[in-house]
PDB file of C-alpha atoms in Angstrom:
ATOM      1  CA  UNK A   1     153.251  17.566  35.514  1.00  0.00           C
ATOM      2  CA  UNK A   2     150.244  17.329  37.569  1.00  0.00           C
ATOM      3  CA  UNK A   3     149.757  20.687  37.354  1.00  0.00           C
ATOM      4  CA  UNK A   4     149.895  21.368  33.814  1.00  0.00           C
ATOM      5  CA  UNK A   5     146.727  18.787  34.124  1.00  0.00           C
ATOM      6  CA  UNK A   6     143.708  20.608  33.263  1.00  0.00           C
ATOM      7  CA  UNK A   7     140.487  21.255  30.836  1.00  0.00           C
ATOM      8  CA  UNK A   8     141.896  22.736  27.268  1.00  0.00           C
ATOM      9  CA  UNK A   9     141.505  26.272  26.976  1.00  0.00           C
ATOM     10  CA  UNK A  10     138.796  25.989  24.154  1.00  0.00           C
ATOM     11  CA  UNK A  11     136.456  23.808  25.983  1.00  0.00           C
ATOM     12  CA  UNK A  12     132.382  24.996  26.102  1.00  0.00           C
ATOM     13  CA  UNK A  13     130.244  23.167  28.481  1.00  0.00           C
ATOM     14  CA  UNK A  14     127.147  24.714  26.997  1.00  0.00           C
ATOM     15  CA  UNK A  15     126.528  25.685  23.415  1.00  0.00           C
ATOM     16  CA  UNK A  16     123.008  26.074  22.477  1.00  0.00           C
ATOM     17  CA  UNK A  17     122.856  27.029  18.648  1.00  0.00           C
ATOM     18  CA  UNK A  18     119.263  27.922  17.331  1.00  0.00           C
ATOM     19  CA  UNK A  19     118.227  27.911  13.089  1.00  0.00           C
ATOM     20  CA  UNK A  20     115.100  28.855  11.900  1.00  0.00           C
ATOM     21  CA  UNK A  21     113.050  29.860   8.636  1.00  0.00           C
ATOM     22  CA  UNK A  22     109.777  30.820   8.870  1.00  0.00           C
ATOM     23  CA  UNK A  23     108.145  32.066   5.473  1.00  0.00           C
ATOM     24  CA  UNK A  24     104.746  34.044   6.678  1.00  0.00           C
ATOM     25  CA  UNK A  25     101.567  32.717   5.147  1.00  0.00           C
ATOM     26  CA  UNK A  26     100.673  35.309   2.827  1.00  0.00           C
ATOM     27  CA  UNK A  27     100.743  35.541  -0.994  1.00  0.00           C
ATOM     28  CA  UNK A  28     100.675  33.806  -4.071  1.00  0.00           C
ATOM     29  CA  UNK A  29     101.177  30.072  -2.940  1.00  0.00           C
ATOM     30  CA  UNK A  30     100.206  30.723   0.536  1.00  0.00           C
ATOM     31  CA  UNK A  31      97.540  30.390   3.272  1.00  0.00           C
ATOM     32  CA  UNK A  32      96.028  33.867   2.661  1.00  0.00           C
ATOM     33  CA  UNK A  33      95.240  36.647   0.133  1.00  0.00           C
ATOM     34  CA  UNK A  34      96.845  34.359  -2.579  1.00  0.00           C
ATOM     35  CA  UNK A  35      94.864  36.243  -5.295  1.00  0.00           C
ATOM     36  CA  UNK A  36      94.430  39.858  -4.114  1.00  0.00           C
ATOM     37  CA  UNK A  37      96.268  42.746  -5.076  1.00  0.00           C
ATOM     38  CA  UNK A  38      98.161  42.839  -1.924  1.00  0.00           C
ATOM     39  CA  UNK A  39      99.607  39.615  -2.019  1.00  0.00           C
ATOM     40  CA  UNK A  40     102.456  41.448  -4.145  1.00  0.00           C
ATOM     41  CA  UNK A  41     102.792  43.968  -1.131  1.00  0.00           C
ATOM     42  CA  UNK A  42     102.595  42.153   1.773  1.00  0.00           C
ATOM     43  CA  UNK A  43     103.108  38.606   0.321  1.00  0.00           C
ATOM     44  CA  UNK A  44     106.449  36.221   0.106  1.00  0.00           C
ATOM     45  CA  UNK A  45     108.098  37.137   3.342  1.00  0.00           C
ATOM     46  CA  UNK A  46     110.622  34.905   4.880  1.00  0.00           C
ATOM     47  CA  UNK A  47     112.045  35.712   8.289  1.00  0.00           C
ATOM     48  CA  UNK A  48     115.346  34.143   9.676  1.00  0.00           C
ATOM     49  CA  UNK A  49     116.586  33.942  13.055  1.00  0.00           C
ATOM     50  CA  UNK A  50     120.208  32.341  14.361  1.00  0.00           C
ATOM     51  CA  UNK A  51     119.974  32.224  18.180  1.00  0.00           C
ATOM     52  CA  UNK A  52     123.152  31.167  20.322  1.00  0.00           C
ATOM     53  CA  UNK A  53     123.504  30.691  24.160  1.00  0.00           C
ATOM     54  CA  UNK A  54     126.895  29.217  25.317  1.00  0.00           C
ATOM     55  CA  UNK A  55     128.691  29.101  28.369  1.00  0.00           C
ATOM     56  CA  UNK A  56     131.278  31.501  29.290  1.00  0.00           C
ATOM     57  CA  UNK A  57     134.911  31.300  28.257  1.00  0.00           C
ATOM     58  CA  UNK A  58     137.662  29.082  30.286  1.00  0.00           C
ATOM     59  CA  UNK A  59     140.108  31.462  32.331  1.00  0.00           C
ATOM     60  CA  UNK A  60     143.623  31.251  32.700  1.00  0.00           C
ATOM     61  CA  UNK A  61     145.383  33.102  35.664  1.00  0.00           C
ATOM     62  CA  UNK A  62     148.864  34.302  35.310  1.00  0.00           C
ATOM     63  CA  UNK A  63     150.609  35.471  38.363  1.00  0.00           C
ATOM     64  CA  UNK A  64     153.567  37.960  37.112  1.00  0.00           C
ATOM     65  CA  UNK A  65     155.686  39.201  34.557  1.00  0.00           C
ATOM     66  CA  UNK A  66     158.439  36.928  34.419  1.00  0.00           C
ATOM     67  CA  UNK A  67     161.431  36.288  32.267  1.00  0.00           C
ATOM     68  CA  UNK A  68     161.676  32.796  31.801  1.00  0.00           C
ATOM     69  CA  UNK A  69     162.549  30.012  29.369  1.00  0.00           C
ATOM     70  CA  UNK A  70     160.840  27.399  31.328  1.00  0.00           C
ATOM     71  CA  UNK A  71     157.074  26.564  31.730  1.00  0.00           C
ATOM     72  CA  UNK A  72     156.229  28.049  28.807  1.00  0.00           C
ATOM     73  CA  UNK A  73     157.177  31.262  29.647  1.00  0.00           C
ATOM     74  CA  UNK A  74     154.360  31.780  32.176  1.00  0.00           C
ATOM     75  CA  UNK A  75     154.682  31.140  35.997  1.00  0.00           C
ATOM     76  CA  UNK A  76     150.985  30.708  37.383  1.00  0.00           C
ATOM     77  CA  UNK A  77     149.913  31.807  41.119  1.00  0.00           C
ATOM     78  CA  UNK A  78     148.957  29.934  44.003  1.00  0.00           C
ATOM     79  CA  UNK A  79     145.307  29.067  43.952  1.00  0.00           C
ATOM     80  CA  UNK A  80     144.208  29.222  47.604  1.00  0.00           C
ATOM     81  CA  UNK A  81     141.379  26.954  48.039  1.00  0.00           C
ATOM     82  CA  UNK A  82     138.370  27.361  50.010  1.00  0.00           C
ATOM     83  CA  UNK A  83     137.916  31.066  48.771  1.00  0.00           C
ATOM     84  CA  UNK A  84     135.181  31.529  46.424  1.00  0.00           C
ATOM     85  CA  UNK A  85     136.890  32.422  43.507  1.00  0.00           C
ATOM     86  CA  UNK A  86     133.749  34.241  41.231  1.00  0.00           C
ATOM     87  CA  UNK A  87     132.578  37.183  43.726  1.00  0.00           C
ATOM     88  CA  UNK A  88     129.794  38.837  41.573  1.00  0.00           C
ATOM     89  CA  UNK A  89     128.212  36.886  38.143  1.00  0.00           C
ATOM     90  CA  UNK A  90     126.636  40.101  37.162  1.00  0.00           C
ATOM     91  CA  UNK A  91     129.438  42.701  37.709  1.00  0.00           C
ATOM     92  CA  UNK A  92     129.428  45.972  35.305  1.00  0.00           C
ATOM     93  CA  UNK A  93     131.785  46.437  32.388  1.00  0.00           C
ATOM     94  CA  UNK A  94     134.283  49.094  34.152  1.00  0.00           C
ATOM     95  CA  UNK A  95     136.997  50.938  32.250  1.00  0.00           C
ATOM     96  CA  UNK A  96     138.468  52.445  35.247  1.00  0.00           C
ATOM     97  CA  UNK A  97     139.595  51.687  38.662  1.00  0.00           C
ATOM     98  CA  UNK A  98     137.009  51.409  39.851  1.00  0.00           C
ATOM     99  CA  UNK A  99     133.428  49.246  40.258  1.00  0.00           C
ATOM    100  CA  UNK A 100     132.479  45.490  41.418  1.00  0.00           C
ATOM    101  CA  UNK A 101     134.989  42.722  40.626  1.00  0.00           C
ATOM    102  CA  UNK A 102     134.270  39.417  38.970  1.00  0.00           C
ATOM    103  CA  UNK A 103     137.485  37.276  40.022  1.00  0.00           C
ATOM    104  CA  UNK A 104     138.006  37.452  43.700  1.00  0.00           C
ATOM    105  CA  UNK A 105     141.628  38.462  44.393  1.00  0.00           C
ATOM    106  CA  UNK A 106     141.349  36.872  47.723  1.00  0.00           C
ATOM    107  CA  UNK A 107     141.554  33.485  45.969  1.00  0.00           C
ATOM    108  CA  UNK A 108     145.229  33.732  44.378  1.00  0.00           C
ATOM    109  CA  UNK A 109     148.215  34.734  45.847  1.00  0.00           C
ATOM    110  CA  UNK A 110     151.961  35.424  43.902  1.00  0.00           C
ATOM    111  CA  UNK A 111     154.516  32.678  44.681  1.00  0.00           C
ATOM    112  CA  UNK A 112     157.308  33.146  46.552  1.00  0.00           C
ATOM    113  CA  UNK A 113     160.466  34.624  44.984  1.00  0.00           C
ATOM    114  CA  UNK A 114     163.931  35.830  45.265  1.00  0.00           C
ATOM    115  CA  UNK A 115     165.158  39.768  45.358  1.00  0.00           C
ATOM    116  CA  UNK A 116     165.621  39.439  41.704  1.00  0.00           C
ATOM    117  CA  UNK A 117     161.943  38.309  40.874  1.00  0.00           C
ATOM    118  CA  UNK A 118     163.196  34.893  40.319  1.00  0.00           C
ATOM    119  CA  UNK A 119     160.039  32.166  41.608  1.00  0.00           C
ATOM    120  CA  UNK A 120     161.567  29.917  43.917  1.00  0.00           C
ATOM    121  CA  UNK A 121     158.619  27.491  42.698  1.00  0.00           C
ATOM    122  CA  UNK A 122     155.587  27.159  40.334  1.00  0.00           C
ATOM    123  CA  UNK A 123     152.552  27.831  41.272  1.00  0.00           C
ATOM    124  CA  UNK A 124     149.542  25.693  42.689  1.00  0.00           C
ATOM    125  CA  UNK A 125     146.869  27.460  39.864  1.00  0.00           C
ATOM    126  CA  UNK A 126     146.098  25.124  36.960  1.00  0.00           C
ATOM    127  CA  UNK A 127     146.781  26.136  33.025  1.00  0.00           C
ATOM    128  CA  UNK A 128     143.026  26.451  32.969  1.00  0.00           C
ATOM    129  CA  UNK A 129     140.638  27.005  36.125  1.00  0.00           C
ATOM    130  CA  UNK A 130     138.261  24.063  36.927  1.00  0.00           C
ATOM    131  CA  UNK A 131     134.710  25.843  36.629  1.00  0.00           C
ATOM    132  CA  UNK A 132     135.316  28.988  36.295  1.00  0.00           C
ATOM    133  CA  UNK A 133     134.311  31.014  33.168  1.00  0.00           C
ATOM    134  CA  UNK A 134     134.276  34.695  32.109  1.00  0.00           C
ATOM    135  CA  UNK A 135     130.589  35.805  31.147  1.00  0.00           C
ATOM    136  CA  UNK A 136     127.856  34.049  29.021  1.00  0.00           C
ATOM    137  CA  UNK A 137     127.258  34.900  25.530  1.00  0.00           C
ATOM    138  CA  UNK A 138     124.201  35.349  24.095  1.00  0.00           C
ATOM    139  CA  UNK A 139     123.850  36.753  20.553  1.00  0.00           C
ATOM    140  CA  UNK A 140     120.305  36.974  18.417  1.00  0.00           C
ATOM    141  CA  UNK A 141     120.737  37.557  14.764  1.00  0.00           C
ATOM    142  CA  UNK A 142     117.639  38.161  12.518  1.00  0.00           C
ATOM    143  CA  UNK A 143     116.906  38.210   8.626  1.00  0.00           C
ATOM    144  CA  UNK A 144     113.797  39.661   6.762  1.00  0.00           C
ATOM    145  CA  UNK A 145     113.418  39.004   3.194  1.00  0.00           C
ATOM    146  CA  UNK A 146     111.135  38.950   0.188  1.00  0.00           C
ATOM    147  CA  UNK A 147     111.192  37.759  -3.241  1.00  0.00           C
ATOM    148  CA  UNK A 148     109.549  39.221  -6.757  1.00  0.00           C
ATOM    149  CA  UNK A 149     109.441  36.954  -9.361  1.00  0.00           C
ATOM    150  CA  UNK A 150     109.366  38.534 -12.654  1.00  0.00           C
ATOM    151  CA  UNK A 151     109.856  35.667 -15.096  1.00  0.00           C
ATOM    152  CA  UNK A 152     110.616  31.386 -14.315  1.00  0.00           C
ATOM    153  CA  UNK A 153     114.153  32.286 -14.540  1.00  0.00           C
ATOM    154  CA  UNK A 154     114.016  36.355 -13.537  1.00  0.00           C
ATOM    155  CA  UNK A 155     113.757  37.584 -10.023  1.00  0.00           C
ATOM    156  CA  UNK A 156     114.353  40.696  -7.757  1.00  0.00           C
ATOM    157  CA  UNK A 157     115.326  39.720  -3.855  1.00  0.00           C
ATOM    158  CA  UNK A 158     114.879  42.354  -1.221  1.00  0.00           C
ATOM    159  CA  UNK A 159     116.675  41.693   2.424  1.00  0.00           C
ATOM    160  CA  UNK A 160     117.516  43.214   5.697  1.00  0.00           C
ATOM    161  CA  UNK A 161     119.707  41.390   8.128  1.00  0.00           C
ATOM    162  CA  UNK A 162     119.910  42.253  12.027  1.00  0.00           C
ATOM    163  CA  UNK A 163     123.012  41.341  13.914  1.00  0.00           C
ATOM    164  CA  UNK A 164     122.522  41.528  17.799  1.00  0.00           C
ATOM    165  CA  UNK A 165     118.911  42.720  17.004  1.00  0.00           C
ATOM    166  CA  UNK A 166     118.490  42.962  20.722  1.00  0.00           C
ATOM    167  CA  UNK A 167     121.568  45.491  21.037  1.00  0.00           C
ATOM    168  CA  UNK A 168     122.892  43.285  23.953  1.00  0.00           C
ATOM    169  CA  UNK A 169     126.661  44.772  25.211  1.00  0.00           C
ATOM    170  CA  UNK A 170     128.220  41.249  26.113  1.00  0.00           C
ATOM    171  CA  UNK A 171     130.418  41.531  28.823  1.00  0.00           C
ATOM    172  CA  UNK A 172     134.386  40.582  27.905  1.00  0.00           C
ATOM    173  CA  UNK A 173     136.748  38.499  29.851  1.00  0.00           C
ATOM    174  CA  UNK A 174     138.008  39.460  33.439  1.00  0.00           C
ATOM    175  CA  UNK A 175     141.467  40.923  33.974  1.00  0.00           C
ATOM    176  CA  UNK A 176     143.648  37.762  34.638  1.00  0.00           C
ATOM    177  CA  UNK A 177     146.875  38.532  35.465  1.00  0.00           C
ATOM    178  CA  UNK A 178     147.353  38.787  39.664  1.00  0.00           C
ATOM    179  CA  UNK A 179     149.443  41.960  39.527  1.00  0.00           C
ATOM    180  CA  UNK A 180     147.526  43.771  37.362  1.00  0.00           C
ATOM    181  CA  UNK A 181     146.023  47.012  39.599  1.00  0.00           C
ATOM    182  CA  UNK A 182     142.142  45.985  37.951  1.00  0.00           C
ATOM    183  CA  UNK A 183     142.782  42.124  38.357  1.00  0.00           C
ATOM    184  CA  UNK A 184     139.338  40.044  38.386  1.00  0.00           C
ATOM    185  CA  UNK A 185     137.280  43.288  36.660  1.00  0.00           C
ATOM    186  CA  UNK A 186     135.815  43.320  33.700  1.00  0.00           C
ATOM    187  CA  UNK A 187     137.026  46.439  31.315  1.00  0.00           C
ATOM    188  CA  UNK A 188     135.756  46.148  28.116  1.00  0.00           C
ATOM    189  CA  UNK A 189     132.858  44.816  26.094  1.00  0.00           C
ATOM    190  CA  UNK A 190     132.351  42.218  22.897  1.00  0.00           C
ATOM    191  CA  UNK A 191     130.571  41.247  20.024  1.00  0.00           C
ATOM    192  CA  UNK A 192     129.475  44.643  18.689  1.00  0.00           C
ATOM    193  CA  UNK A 193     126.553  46.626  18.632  1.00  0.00           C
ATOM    194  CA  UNK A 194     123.197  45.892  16.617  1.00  0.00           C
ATOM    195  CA  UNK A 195     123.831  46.300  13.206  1.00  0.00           C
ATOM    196  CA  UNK A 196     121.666  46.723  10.331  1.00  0.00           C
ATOM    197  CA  UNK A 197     122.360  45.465   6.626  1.00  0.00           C
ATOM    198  CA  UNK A 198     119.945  46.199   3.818  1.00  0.00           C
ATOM    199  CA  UNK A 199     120.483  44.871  -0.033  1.00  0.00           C
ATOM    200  CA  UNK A 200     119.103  44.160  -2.763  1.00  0.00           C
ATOM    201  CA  UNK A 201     119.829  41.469  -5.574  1.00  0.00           C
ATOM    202  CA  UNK A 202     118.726  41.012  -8.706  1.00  0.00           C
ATOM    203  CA  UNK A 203     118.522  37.478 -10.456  1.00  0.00           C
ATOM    204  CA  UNK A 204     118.359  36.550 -14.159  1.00  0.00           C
TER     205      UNK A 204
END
């Protein structure tokens, strides 16, 4: 029981969640050129921005492929302590064999087991590893919009939306299971490239 004692899988140290509206000072209504003929051009902008840092996601390591009823179906490795268990904070995304690992494999080890892959005990790895967390997220979404007012209760909106404006490839999770041949590396890549949304509404 101790060792199914741990942090829950969901838990985020660190969530930093940004909201802002800024509506530029120019126009009708506004700081300057209120009453020139481009105040209807360049005039009544709002821009938007949602910023959000957080810490990286807990890890669970598994240690094999096992076929059991018992434990939840999953029988964890041995954690061997003293061994750093993060070797490289900044490794590359790799979809191959190849590249710099994240996890160190140095720091788990399989537990012992019979001829017929049967563990002859569980494993001294927790459900979820004590300060140890896949890469940091860090997303910037951005929103550009402008409104003509036509009548008190008529309007035309015009807005562009930027998700991951800066185009940042966020890393993915490490490879978690012991046995796998790219265990600790990171092979893939999250949250999507910048994309761009345009529209346009019209309000009566």
């Amino acid at each position: 029981r101790r060792l199914e004692r741990s942090v829950a899988g969901f838990t985020i140290p660190h969530n930093i969640k940004l909201t802002w509206i800024y509506d530029l000072p120019l126009g009708k209504g506004r700081k300057w050129l209120n009453d020139s003929i481009l105040s209807h051009v360049i005039g009544g902008w709002t821009v938007t921005g949602i910023h959000q840092y957080r810490s990286g996601d807990a890890l669970s390591i598994t240690g094999a492929n096992v076929q059991t009823t018992l434990f939840n179906g999953v029988i964890r490795p041995d954690w061997i302590q003293g061994v750093p268990v993060i070797l490289n904070h900044n490794a590359d995304v790799q979809t191959n064999s190849s590249g710099a690992l994240y996890l160190n494999p140095a720091a788990f080890a399989r537990v012992p087991r019979t001829g017929n892959n049967v563990p002859l005990r569980l494993g001294t790895a927790p459900v979820v590893m004590p300060n140890v967390r896949g890469p940091a997220w860090f997303s910037e979404d951005f929103g550009l919009q402008k409104k003509f007012a036509i009548k008190e209760a008529t309007g035309f909106e015009l807005r562009a939306d930027f998700f991951n404006a800066f185009n940042r490839a966020l890393r993915g999770n490490p490879v978690t299971e012991v046995t796998a041949s790219n265990f600790g590396k990171i092979t893939g890549t999250r949250g999507g490239s910048r994309n761009i949304q345009v529209s346009a509404r019209f309000t009566f």
